CSV table of C-alpha atoms in Angstrom, one decimal:
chain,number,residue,atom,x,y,z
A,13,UNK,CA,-29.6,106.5,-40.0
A,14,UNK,CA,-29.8,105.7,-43.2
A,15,UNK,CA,-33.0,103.4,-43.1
A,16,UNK,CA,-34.6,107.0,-41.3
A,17,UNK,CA,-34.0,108.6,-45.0
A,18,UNK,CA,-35.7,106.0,-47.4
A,19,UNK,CA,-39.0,106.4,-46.5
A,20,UNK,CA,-39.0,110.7,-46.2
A,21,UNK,CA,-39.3,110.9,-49.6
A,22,UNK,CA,-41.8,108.3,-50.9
A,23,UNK,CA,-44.9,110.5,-49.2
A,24,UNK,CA,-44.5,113.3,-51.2
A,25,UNK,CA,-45.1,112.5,-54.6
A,26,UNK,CA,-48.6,111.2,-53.5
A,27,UNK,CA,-50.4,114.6,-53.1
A,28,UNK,CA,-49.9,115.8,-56.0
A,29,UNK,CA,-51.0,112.6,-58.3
A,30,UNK,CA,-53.8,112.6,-56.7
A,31,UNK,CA,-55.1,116.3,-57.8
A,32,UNK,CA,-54.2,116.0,-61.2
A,33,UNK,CA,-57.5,114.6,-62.1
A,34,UNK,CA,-59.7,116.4,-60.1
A,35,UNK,CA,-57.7,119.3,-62.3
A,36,UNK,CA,-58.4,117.5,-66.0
A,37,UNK,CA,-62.0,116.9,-64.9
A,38,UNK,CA,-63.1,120.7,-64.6
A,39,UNK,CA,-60.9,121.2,-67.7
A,40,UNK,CA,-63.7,118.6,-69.6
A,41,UNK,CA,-66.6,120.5,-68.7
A,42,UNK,CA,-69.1,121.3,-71.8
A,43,UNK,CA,-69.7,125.1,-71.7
A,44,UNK,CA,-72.8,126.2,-72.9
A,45,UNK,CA,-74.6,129.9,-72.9
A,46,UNK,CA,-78.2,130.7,-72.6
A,47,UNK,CA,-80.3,131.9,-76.0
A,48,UNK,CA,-83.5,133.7,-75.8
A,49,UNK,CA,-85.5,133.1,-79.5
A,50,UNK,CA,-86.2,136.9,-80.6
A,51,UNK,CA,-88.2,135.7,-83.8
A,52,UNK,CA,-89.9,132.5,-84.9
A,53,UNK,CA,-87.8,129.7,-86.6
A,54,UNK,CA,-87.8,126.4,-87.1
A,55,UNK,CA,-85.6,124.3,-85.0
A,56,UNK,CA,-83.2,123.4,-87.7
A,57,UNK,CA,-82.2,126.7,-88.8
A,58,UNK,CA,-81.9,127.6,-85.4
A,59,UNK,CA,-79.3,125.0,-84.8
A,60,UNK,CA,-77.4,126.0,-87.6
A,61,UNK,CA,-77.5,129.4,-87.1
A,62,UNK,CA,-75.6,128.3,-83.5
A,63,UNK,CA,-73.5,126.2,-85.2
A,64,UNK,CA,-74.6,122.8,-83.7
A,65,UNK,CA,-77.1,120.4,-84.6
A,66,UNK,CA,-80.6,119.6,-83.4
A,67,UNK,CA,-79.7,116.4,-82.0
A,68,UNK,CA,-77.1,118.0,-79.9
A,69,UNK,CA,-79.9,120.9,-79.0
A,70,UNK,CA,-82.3,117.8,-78.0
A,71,UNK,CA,-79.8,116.2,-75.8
A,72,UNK,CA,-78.6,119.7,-73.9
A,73,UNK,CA,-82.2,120.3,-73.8
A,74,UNK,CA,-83.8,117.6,-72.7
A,75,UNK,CA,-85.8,118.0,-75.8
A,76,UNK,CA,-87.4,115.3,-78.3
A,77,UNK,CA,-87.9,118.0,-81.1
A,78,UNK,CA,-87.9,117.7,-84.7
A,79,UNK,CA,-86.0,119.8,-87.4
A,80,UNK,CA,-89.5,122.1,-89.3
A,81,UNK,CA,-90.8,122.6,-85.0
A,82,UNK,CA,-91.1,126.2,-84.8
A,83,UNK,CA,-89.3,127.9,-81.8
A,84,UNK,CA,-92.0,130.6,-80.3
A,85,UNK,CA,-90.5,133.9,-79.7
A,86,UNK,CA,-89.6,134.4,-76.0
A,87,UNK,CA,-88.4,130.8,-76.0
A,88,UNK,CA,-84.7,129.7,-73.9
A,89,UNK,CA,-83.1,126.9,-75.6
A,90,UNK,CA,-78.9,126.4,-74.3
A,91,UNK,CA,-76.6,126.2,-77.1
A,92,UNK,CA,-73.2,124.9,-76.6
A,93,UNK,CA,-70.8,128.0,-76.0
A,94,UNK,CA,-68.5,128.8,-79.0
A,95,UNK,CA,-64.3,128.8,-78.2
């Protein structure tokens, strides 16, 4: 009888180790929002007015832009979303 309760237990634990990471992993995920340019500017004070630099706007991009380019107006560039 006794040898019947020792392995009960040792099953349950399992389950719930095994979502915890699945859990921290959506917790990681960058947020970003969607930015339509209204006015021209060049792609440095754009970045700054988003609080971000343009390296960081290149890589969310998929850009390869340099700081004096000048944004068109109607243009969509993602910004990473503020907290």
């Amino acid at each position: 009888k006794e040898m019947a309760k020792t392995p009960a237990p040792a099953p349950a634990p399992a389950p719930a180790k095994v979502e915890e990471p699945a859990t921290q992993t959506v917790s990681n995920t960058p947020r970003v929002k969607s930015v339509f340019i209204d006015t021209e500017t060049d792609f440095s004070a754009f970045a700054a007015a988003h609080g971000t630099s343009t390296a960081k706007l290149n890589a969310l991009n998929g850009l390869n832009l340099n700081s004096s380019t000048v944004l068109a107006k109607g243009s969509e560039l993602y910004v990473p979303a503020q907290p």
